[in-house]
Short mmCIF file of C-alpha atoms in Angstrom, two decimals:
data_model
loop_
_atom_site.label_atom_id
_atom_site.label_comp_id
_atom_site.label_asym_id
_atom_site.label_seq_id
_atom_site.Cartn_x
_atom_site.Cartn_y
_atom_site.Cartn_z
CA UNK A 10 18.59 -5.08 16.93
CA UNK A 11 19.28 -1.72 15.24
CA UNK A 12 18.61 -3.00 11.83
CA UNK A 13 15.90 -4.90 12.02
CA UNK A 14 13.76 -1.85 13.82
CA UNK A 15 14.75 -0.27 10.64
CA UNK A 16 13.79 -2.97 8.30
CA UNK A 17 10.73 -3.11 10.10
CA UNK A 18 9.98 0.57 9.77
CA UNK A 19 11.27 0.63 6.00
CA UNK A 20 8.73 -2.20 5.41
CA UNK A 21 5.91 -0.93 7.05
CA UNK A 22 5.77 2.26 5.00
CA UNK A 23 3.36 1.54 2.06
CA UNK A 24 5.41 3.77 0.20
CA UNK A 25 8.31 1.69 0.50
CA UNK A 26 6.41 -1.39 0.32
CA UNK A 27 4.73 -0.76 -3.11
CA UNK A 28 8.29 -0.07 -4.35
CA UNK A 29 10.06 -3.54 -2.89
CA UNK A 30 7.10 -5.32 -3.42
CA UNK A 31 7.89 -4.70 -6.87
CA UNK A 32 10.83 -5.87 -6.83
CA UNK A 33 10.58 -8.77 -4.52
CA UNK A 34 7.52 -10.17 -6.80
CA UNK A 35 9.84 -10.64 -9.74
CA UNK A 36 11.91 -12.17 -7.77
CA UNK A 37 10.01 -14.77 -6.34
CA UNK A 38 7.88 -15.88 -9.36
CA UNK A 39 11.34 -15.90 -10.83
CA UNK A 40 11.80 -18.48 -8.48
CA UNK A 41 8.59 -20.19 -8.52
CA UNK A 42 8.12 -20.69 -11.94
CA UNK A 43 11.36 -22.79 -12.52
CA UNK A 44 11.18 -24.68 -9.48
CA UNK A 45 7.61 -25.43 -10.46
CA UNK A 46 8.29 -26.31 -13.97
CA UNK A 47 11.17 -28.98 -12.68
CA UNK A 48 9.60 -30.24 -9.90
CA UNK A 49 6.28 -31.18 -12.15
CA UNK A 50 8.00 -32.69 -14.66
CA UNK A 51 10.59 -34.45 -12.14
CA UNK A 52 7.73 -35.60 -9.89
CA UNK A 53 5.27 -36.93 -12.84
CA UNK A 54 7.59 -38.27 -15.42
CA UNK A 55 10.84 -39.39 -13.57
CA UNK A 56 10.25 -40.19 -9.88
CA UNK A 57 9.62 -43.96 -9.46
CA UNK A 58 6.19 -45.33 -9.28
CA UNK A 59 4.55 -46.56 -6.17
CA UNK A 60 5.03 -50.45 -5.19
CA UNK A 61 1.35 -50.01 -3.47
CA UNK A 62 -0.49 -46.89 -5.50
CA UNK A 63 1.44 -47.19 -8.91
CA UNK A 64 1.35 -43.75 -10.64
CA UNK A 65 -1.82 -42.53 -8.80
CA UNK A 66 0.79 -41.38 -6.00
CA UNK A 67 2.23 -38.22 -7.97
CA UNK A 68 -0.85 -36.55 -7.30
CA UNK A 69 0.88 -35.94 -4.22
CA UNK A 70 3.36 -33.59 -5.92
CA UNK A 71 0.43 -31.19 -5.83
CA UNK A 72 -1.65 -32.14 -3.14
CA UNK A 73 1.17 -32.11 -0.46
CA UNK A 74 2.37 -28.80 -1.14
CA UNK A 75 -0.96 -26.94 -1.66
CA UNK A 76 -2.07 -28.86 2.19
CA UNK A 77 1.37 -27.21 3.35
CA UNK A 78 0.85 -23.55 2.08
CA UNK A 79 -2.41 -23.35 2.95
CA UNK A 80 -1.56 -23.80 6.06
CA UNK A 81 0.92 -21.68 6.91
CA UNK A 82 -0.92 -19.07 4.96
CA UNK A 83 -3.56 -19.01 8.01
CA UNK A 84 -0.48 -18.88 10.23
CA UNK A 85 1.09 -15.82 8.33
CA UNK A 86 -3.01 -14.23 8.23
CA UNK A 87 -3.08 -14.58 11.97
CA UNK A 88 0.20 -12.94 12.41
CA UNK A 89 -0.23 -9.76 10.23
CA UNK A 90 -3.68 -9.51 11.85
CA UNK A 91 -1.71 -9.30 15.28
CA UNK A 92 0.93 -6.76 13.97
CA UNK A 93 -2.06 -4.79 12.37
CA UNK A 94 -3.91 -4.71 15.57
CA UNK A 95 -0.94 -4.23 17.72
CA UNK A 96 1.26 -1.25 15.93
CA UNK A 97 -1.92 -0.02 13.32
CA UNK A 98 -0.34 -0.90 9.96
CA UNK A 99 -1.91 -0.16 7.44
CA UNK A 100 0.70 -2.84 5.54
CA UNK A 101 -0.33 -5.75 7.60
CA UNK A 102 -4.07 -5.05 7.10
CA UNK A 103 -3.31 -5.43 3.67
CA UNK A 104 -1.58 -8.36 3.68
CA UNK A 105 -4.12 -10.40 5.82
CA UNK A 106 -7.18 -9.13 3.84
CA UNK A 107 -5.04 -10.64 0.63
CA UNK A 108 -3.70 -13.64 2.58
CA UNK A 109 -7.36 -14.97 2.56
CA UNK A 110 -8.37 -15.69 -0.96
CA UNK A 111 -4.95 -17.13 -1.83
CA UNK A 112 -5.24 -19.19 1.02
CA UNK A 113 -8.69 -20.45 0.29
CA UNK A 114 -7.64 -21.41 -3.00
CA UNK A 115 -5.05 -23.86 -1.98
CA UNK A 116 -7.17 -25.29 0.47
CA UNK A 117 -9.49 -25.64 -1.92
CA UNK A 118 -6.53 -27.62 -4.05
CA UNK A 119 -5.92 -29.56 -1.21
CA UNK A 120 -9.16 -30.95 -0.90
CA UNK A 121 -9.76 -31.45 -4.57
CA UNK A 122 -6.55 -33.19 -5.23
CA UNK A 123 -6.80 -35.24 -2.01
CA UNK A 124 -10.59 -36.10 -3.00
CA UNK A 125 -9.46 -37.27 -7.00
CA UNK A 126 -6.07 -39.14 -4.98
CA UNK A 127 -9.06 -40.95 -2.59
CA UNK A 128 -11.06 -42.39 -5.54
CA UNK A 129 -8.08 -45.01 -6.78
CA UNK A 130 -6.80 -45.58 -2.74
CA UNK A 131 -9.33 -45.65 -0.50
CA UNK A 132 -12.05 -46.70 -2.85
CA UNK A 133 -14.22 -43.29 -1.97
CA UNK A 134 -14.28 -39.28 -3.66
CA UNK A 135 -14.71 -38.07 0.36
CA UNK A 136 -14.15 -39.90 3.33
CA UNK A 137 -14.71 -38.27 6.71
CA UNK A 138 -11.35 -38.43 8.00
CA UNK A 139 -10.60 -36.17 10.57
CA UNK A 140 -7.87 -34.30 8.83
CA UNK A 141 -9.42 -33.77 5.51
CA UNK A 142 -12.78 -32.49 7.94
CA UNK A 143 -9.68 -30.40 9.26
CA UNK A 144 -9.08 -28.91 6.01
CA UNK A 145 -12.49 -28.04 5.46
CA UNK A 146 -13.35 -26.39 8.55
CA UNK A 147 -9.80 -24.35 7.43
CA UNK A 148 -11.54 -23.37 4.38
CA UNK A 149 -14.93 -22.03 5.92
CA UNK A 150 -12.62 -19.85 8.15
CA UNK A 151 -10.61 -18.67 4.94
CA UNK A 152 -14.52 -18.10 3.55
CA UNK A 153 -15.29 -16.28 7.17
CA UNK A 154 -12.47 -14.26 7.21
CA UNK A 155 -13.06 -13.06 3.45
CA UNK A 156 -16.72 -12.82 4.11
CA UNK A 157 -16.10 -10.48 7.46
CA UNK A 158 -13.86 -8.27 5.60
CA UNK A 159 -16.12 -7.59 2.53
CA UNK A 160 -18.97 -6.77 4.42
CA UNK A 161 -17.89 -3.57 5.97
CA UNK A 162 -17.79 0.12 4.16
CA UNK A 163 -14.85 1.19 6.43
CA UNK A 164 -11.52 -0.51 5.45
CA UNK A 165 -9.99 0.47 8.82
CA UNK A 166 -12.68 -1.56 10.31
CA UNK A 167 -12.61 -4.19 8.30
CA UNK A 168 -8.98 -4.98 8.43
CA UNK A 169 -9.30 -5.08 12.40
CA UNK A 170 -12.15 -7.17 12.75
CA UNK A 171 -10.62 -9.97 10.27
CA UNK A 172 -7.43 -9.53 11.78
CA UNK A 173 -9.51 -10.42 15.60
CA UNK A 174 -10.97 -13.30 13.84
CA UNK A 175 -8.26 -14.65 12.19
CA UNK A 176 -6.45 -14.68 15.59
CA UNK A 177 -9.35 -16.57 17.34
CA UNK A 178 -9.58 -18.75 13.98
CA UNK A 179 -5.67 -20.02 14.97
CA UNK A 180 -6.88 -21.56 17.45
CA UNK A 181 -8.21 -24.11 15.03
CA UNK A 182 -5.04 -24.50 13.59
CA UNK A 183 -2.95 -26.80 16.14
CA UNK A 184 -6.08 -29.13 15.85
CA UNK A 185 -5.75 -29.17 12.28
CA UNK A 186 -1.86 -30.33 12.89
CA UNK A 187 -2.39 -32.73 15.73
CA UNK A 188 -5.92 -34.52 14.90
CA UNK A 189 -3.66 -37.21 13.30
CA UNK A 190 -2.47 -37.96 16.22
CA UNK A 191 -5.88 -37.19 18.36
CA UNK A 192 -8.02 -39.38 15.97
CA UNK A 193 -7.05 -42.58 14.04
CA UNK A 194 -8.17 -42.98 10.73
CA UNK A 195 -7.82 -43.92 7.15
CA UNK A 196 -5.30 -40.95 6.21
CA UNK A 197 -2.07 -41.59 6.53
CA UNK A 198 0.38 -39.85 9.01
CA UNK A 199 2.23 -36.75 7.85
CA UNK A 200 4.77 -36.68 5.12
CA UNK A 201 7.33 -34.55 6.04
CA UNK A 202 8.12 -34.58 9.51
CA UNK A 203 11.39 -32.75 10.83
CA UNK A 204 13.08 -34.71 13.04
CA UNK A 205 13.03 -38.13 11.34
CA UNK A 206 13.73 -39.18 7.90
CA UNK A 207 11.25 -39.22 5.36
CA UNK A 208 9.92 -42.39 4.94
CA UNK A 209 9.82 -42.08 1.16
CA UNK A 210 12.97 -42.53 -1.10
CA UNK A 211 15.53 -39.68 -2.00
CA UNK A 212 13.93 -40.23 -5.66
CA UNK A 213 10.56 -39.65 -4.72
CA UNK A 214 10.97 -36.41 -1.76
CA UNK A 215 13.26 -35.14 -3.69
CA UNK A 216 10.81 -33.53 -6.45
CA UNK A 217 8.07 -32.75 -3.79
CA UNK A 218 10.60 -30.80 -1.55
CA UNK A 219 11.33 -28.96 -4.84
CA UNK A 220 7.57 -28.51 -5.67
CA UNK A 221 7.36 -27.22 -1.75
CA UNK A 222 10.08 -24.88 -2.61
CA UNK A 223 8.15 -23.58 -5.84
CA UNK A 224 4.20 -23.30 -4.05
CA UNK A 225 6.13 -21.32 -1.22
CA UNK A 226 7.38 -18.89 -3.85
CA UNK A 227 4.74 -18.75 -5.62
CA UNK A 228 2.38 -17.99 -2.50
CA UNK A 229 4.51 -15.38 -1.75
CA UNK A 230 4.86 -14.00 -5.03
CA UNK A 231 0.85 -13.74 -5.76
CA UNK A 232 0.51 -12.24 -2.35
CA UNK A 233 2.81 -9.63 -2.96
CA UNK A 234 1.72 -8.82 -6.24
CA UNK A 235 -2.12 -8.43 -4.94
CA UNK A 236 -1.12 -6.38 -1.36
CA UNK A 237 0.46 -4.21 -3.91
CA UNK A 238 -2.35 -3.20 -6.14
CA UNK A 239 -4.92 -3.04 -3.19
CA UNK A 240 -2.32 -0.61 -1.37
CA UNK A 241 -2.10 1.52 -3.97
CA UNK A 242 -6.27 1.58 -4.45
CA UNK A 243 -6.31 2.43 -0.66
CA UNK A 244 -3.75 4.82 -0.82
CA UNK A 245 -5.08 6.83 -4.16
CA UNK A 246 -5.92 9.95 -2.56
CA UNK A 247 -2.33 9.93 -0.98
CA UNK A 248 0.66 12.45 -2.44
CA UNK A 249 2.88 9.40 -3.00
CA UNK A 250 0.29 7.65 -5.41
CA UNK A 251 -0.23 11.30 -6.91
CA UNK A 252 3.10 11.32 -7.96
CA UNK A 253 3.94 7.53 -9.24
CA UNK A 254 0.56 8.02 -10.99
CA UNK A 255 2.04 11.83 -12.68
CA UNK A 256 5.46 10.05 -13.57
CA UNK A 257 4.04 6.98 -15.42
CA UNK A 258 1.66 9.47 -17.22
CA UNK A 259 2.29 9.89 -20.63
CA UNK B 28 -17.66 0.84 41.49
CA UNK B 29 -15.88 -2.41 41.98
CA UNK B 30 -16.44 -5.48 39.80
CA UNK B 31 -18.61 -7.82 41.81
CA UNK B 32 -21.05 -4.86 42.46
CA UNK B 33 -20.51 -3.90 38.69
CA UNK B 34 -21.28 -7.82 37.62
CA UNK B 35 -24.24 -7.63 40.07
CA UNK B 36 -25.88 -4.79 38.23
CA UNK B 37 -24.97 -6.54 34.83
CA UNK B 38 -26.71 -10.00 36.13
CA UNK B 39 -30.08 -7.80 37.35
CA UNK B 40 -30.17 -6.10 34.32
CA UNK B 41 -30.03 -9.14 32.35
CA UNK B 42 -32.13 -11.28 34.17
CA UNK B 43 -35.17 -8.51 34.39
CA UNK B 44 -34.75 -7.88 30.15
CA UNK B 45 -34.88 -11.61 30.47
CA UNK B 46 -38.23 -12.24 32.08
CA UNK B 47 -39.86 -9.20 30.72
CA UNK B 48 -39.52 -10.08 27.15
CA UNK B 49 -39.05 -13.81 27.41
CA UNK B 50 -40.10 -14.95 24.38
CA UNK B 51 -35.72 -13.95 23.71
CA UNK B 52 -35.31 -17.06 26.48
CA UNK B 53 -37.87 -19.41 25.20
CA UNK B 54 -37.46 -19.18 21.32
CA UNK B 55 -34.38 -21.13 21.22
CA UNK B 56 -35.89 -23.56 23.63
CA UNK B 57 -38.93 -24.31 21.37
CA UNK B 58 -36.43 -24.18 18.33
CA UNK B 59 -33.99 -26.83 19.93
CA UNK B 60 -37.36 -28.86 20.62
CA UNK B 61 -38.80 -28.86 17.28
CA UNK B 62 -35.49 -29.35 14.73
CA UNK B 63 -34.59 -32.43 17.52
CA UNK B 64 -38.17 -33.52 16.70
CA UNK B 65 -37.78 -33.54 12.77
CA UNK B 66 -34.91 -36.01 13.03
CA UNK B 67 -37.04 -39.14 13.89
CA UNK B 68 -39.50 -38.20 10.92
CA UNK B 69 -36.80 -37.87 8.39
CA UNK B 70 -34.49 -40.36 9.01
CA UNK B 71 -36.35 -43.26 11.14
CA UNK B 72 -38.26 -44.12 14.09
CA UNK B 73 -36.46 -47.47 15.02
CA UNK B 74 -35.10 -46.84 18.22
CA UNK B 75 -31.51 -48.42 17.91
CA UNK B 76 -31.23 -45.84 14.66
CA UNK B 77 -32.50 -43.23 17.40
CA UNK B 78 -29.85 -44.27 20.04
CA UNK B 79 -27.09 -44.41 17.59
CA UNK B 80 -27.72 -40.70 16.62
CA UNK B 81 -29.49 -39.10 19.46
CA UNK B 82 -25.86 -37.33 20.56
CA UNK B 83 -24.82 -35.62 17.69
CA UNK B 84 -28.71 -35.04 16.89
CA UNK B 85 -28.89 -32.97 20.34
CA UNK B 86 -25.48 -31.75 20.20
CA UNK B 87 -26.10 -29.96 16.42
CA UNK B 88 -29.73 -29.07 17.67
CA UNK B 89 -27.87 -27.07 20.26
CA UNK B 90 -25.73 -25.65 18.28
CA UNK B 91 -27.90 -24.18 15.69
CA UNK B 92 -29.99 -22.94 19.13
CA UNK B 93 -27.14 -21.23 20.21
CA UNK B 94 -26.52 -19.58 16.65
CA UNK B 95 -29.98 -17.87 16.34
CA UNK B 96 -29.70 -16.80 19.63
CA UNK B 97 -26.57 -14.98 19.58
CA UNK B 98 -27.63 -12.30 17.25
CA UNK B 99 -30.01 -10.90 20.04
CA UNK B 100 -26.57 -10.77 22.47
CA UNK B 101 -25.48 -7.46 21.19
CA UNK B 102 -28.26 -6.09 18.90
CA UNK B 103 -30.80 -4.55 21.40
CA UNK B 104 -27.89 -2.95 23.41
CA UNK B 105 -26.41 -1.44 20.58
CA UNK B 106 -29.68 -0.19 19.07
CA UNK B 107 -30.49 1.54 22.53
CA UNK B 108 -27.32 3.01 22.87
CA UNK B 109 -26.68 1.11 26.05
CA UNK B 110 -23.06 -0.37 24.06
CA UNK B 111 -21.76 3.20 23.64
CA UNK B 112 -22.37 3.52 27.25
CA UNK B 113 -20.61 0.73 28.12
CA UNK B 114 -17.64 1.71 26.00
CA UNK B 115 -17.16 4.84 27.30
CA UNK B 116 -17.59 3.65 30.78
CA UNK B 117 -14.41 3.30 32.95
CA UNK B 118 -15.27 -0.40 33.77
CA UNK B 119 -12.98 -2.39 31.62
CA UNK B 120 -14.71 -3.38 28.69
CA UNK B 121 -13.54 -7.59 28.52
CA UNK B 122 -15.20 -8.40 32.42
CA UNK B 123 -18.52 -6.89 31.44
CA UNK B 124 -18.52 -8.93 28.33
CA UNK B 125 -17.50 -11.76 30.11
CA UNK B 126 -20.44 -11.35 32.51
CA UNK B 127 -22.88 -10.36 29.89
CA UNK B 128 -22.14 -13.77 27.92
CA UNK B 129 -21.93 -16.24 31.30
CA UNK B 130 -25.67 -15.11 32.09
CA UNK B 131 -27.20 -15.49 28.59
CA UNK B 132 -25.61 -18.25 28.69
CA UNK B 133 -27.26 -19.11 32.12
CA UNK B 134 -30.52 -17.85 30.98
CA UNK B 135 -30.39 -19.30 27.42
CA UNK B 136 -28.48 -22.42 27.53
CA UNK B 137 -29.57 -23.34 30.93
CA UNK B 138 -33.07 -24.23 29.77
CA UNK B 139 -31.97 -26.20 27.04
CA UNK B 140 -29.60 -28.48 29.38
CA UNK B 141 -32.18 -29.20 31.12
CA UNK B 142 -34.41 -30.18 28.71
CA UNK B 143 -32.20 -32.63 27.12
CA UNK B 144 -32.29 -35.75 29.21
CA UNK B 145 -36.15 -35.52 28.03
CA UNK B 146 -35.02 -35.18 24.32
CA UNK B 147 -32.47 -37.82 25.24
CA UNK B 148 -35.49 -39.80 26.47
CA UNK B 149 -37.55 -39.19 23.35
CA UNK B 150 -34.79 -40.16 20.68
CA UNK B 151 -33.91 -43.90 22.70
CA UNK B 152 -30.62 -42.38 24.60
CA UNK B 153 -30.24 -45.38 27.48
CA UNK B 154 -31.15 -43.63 30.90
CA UNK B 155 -27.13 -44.42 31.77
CA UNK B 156 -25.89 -41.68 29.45
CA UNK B 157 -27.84 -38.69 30.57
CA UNK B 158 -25.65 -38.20 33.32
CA UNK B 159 -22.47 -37.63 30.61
CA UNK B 160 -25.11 -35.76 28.37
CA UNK B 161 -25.78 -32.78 30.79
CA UNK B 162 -22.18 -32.81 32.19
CA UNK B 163 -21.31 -32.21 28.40
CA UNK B 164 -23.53 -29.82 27.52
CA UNK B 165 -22.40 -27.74 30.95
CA UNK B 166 -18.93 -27.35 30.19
CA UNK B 167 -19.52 -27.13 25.78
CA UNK B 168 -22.90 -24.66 26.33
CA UNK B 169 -20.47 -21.80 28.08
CA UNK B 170 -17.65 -22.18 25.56
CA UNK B 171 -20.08 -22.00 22.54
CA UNK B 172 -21.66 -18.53 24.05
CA UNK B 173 -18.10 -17.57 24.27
CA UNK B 174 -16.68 -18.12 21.12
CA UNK B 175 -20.34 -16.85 19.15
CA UNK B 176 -19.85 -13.19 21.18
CA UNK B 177 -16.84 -13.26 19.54
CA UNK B 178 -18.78 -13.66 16.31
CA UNK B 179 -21.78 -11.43 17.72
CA UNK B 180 -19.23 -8.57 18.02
CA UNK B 181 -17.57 -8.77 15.04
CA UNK B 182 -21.20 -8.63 13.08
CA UNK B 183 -23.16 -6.26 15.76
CA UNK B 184 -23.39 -3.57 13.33
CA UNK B 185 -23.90 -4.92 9.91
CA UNK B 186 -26.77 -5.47 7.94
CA UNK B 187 -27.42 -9.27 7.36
CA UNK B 188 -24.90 -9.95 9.87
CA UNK B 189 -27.25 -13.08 11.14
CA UNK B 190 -25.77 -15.48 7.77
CA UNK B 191 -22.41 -14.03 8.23
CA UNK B 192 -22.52 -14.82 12.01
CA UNK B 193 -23.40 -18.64 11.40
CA UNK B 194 -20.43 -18.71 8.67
CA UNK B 195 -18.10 -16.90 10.98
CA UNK B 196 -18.78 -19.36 14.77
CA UNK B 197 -19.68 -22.58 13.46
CA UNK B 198 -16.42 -23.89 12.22
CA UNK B 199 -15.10 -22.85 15.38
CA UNK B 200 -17.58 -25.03 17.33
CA UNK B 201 -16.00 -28.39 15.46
CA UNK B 202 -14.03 -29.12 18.47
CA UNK B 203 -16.73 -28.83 21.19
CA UNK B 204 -19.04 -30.60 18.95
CA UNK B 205 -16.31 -33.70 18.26
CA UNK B 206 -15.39 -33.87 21.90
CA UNK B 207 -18.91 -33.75 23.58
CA UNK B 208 -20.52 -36.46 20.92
CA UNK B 209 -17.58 -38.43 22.12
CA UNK B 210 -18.05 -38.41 25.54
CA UNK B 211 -22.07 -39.14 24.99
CA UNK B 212 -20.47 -42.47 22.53
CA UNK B 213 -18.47 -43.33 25.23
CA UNK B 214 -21.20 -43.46 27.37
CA UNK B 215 -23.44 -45.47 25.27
CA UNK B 216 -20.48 -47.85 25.35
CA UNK B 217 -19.36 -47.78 28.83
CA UNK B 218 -15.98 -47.10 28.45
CA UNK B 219 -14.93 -43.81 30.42
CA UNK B 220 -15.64 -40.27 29.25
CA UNK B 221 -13.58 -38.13 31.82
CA UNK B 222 -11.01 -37.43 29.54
CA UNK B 223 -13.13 -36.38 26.99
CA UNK B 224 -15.25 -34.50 29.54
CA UNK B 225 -11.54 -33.08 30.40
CA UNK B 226 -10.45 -31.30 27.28
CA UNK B 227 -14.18 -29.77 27.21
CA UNK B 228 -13.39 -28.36 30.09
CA UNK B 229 -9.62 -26.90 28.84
CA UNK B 230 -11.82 -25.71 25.80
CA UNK B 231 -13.86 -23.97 28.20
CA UNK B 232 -11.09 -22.35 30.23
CA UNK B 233 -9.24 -21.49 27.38
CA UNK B 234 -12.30 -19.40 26.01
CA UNK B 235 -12.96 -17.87 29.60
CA UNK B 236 -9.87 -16.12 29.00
CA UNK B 237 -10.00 -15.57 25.37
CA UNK B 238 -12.75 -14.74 24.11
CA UNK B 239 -14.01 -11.65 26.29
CA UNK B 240 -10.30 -9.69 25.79
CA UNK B 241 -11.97 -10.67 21.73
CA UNK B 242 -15.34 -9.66 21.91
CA UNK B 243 -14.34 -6.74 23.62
CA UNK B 244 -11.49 -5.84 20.84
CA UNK B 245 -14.47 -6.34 18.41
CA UNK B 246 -17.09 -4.01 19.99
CA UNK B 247 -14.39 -1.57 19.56
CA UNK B 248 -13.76 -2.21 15.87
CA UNK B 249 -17.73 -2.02 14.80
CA UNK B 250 -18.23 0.29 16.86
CA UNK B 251 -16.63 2.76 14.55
CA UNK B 252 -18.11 1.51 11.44
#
């Protein structure tokens, strides 16, 4: 256990942070740029067509992923808000308060995609389905969460209360998983599940587990790259900025 | 001082701020009355549409009651300095809330349960369902003044914290608002509602515990700002 307590300490040190952060968001939109650029052009040009949906279905390439990542983002939110609250970092404050606009963005995707993949399947831009209604109410608590934080002066503050919220906020987020199951309705059943097969062919998950792959790093890649900046605004009165700032002047 | 004493003195203060100003009691009474009231002028007057709707009608109605309400929860105590009291008190900080919020919600939401087997009666509800209708709004009216202190705390101290506070609690009353209509549909249909009457009240346990330990955590946080 020695060396995670370490990496944990390491990590929570913005000084330390802004420097791997560096690093770490090179690496990953190293990562996410390839995968993204393959899995695009795999899933729209080369994966077989739909027997039922024809080509319309590749919209699913985007729409699948960006429904995944926005989930989990809430999920990672929650957490750093419970490590921020718990231990006072000033690193997971951060990282929630920059977890929420990325987050609402997919979202957003998610429901734009799934509305233009609705027109040509069910017949209907919005249908009241309860996971899409899901996705919304996701959304307003992205919107919430942003909103909470930007309307206090003190940062400390703010970074605690969204961090409360977005813990009471996961509550929502089972019922966004299970309402499948807890409603019947015109959306189909979940994609990906982990104990079963897919029920798609190798040709056609094989490009969306790659464009998974890619949102995943890219998520993480954008978050890094914005914690980073807003640590170092918070941080500007600090001797570590002081110095970076003295060595990269000319 | 133990805690029932301690949740004594927090009821009687309450209930005498209560009837002394109780225009804070009756507001969102005559609010719930009046939006439940524009429904049959803007969509119809037909009573099957009336029947059809009258659920959700009273259940959003109640909703947006307990919304403009909740700003008062917090506000007065805070500008009177009776908050920084209570948070440098020894009483732990979670079972006052928790007391605090159960009798506004007694003295709030209690007037508007019992005034909605008359809306239900104005908007075509079948006499059958009222029974389901107040057992719903029992067990969702506690669980909404739960989760909005959460909200209430978290936007005590800011300026236009009411828009914020709407933003914040109602997408975390889609649950109580899905399950109740249901059970009120179920009624209308006659097929049984106990399960749905069931997870309102798991909603409503859940929050019992939750939400004071939160809107205690929050006090703390604006409290500071």
């Amino acid at each position: 256990m020695g060396w995670l307590a370490t990496w944990y300490h390491r990590w929570a040190s913005p000084p330390w942070f802004y420097q791997m952060s560096g690093r770490w968001t090179r690496g990953l939109m190293g990562l996410a740029l390839p995968l993204l650029c393959v899995g695009t052009l795999w899933g729209l040009a080369f994966a077989p067509a739909d027997y039922q949906q024809g080509n319309s279905f590749r919209i699913i390439y985007i729409h699948v992923p960006a429904a995944m990542v926005a989930q989990s983002g809430y999920i990672l939110m929650a957490s750093a808000g419970l490590v921020g609250l718990v231990w006072r970092l000033k690193v997971a404050d951060v990282v929630l308060r920059n977890c929420a606009p990325i987050g609402a963005a997919m979202t957003f995707l998610a429901l734009a995609t799934g509305s233009i993949w609705g027109k040509p399947t069910w017949g209907a831009w919005w249908v009241w389905d309860a996971r899409i209604t899901s996705m919304l109410v996701l959304l307003m608590l992205y919107l919430g969460v942003m909103g909470l934080g930007s309307a206090f002066r003190n940062e400390q503050a703010a970074g605690r209360a969204s961090a409360i919220l977005a813990l009471v906020g996961v509550v929502n987020i089972p019922i966004i998983k299970y309402s499948v199951e807890w409603w019947y309705s015109l959306h189909q059943p979940a994609t990906f599940r982990l104990t079963e097969k897919p029920a798609m062919p190798v040709e056609m998950w094989a490009p969306l587990l790659v464009m998974v792959l890619g949102f995943y790093a890219f998520f993480g890649a954008v978050l890094l790259a914005r914690s980073r900046v807003d640590l170092l605004d918070r941080e500007r009165r600090s001797r570590w900025v002081r110095s970076l700032v003295a060595e990269h002047a000319i | 001082m133990g805690l029932v004493p301690l949740a004594g003195l927090i009821c009687r203060r309450e209930w005498l701020l209560a009837v002394r100003s109780p225009a804070q009691v009756l507001n969102p009474l005559v609010f719930f009355v009046l939006v439940i009231a524009m429904f049959p002028l803007g969509i119809s007057p037909a009573p099957e549409v009336l029947a059809r709707i009258a659920g959700g009608v009273i259940w959003v109605a109640a909703l947006l009651a307990v919304l403009l309400s909740l700003e008062s929860l917090f506000r007065e105590d805070r500008d009177e300095g009776v908050l920084e009291q209570l948070l440098v008190s020894p009483h732990p900080l979670p079972f006052v809330v928790l007391v605090k919020v159960l009798v506004y919600a007694l003295l709030v939401g209690g007037p508007l349960v019992l005034m909605s087997p008359v809306l239900g009666l104005m908007l075509s509800l079948p006499p059958a369902t009222y029974g389901t209708l107040v057992a719903a709004l029992l067990l969702g009216m506690p669980t909404l003044f739960l989760l909005g202190s959460v909200g209430a705390a978290l936007t005590v101290g800011l300026r236009r914290g009411g828009l914020l506070l709407v933003l914040l609690v109602l997408p975390l009353y889609v649950p109580v608002l899905v399950f109740a209509t249901a059970a009120v549909d179920a009624a209308q249909l006659g097929m049984p509602v106990r399960g749905h009457l069931a997870l309102l009240g798991a909603l409503l346990a859940l929050m019992l515990v939750v939400a004071p330990v939160a809107a205690a955590g929050a006090l703390r946080v604006t409290s500071e700002e």
